[in-house]
C-alpha positions as MATLAB code, in Angstrom:
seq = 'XXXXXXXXXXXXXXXXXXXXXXXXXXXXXXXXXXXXXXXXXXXXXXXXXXXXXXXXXXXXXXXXXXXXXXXXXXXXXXXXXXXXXXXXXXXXXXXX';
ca = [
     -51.333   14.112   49.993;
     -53.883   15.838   48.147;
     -56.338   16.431   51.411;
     -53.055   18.311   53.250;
     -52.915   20.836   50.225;
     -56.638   21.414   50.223;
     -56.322   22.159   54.068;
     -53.168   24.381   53.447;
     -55.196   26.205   50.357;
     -58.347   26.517   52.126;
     -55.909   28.190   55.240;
     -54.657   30.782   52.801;
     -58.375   31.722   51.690;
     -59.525   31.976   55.257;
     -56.401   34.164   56.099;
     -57.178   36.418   53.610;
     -61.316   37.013   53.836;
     -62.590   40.282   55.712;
     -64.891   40.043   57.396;
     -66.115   43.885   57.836;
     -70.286   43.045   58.277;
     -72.740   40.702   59.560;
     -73.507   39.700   55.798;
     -69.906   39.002   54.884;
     -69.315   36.980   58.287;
     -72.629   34.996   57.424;
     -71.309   33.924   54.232;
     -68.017   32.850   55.706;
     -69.900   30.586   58.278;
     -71.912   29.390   55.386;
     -69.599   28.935   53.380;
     -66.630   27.311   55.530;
     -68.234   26.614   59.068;
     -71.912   25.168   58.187;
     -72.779   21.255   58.281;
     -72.481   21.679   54.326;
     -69.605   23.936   54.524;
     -66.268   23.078   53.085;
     -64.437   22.445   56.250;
     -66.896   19.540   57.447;
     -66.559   18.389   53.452;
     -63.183   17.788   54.411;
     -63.807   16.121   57.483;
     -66.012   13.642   55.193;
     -62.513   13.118   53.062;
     -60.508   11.859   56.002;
     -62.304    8.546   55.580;
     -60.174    8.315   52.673;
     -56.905    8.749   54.370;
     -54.613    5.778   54.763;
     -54.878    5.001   58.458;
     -51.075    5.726   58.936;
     -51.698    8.948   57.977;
     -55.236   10.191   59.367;
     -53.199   11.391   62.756;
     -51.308   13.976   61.120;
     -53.738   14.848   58.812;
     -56.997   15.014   61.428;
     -54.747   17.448   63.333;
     -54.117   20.062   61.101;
     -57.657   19.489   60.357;
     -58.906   20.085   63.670;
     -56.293   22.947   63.761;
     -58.092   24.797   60.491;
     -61.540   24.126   62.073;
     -60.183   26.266   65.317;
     -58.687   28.920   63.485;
     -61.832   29.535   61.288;
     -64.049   29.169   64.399;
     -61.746   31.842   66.563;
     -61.436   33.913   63.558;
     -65.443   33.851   63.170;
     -65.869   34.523   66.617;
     -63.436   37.288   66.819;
     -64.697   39.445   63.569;
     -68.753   38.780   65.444;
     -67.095   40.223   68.650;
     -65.809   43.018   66.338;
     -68.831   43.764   64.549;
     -71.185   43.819   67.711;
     -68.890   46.059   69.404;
     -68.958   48.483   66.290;
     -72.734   48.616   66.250;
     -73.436   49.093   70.017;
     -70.403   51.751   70.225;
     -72.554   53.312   67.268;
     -76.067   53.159   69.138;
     -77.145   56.294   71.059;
     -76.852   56.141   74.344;
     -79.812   54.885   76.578;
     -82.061   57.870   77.618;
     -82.413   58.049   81.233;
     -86.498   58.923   81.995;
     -85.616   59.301   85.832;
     -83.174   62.075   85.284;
     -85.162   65.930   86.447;
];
């Protein structure tokens, strides 16, 4: 199954991207999350799978499309919580 080891490879690569700024988590959405990215590519292979097989191998897709979504997600969250905690705090004109 040639489609399972392209899921399990393209697991390890997503495991092991950091995703420190806003350009580095663009590229990973680009990259793995966009309509041309290479998770959806793989989504376009299923059609290829023999139909006893598209089961198992539609749910670890759908399982690698979660994980790269939550791990997007969670590095924005991380990022935007950096840059506000960095911000000066609002100035407060109705202070004496």
């Amino acid at each position: 199954m040639a489609l399972l080891e392209k899921i399990s490879a393209l697991s390890q690569e997503i495991d092991q991207i950091a995703l420190t700024s806003k350009e580095a988590l663009e590229q990973f959405r680009l990259k793995y999350l966009s309509k041309k990215g290479l998770i959806p590519a793989l989504f376009d292979d299923l059609k290829t799978v023999p139909n006893e097989e598209k089961r198992q191998v539609g749910a670890v897709l759908n399982e690698l499309k979660n994980k790269a979504q939550e791990r997007f997600q969670s590095a924005q969250e991380a990022i935007e919580s950096q840059t506000t905690a960095k911000a000066a705090p609002p100035v407060d004109l109705t202070l004496p």
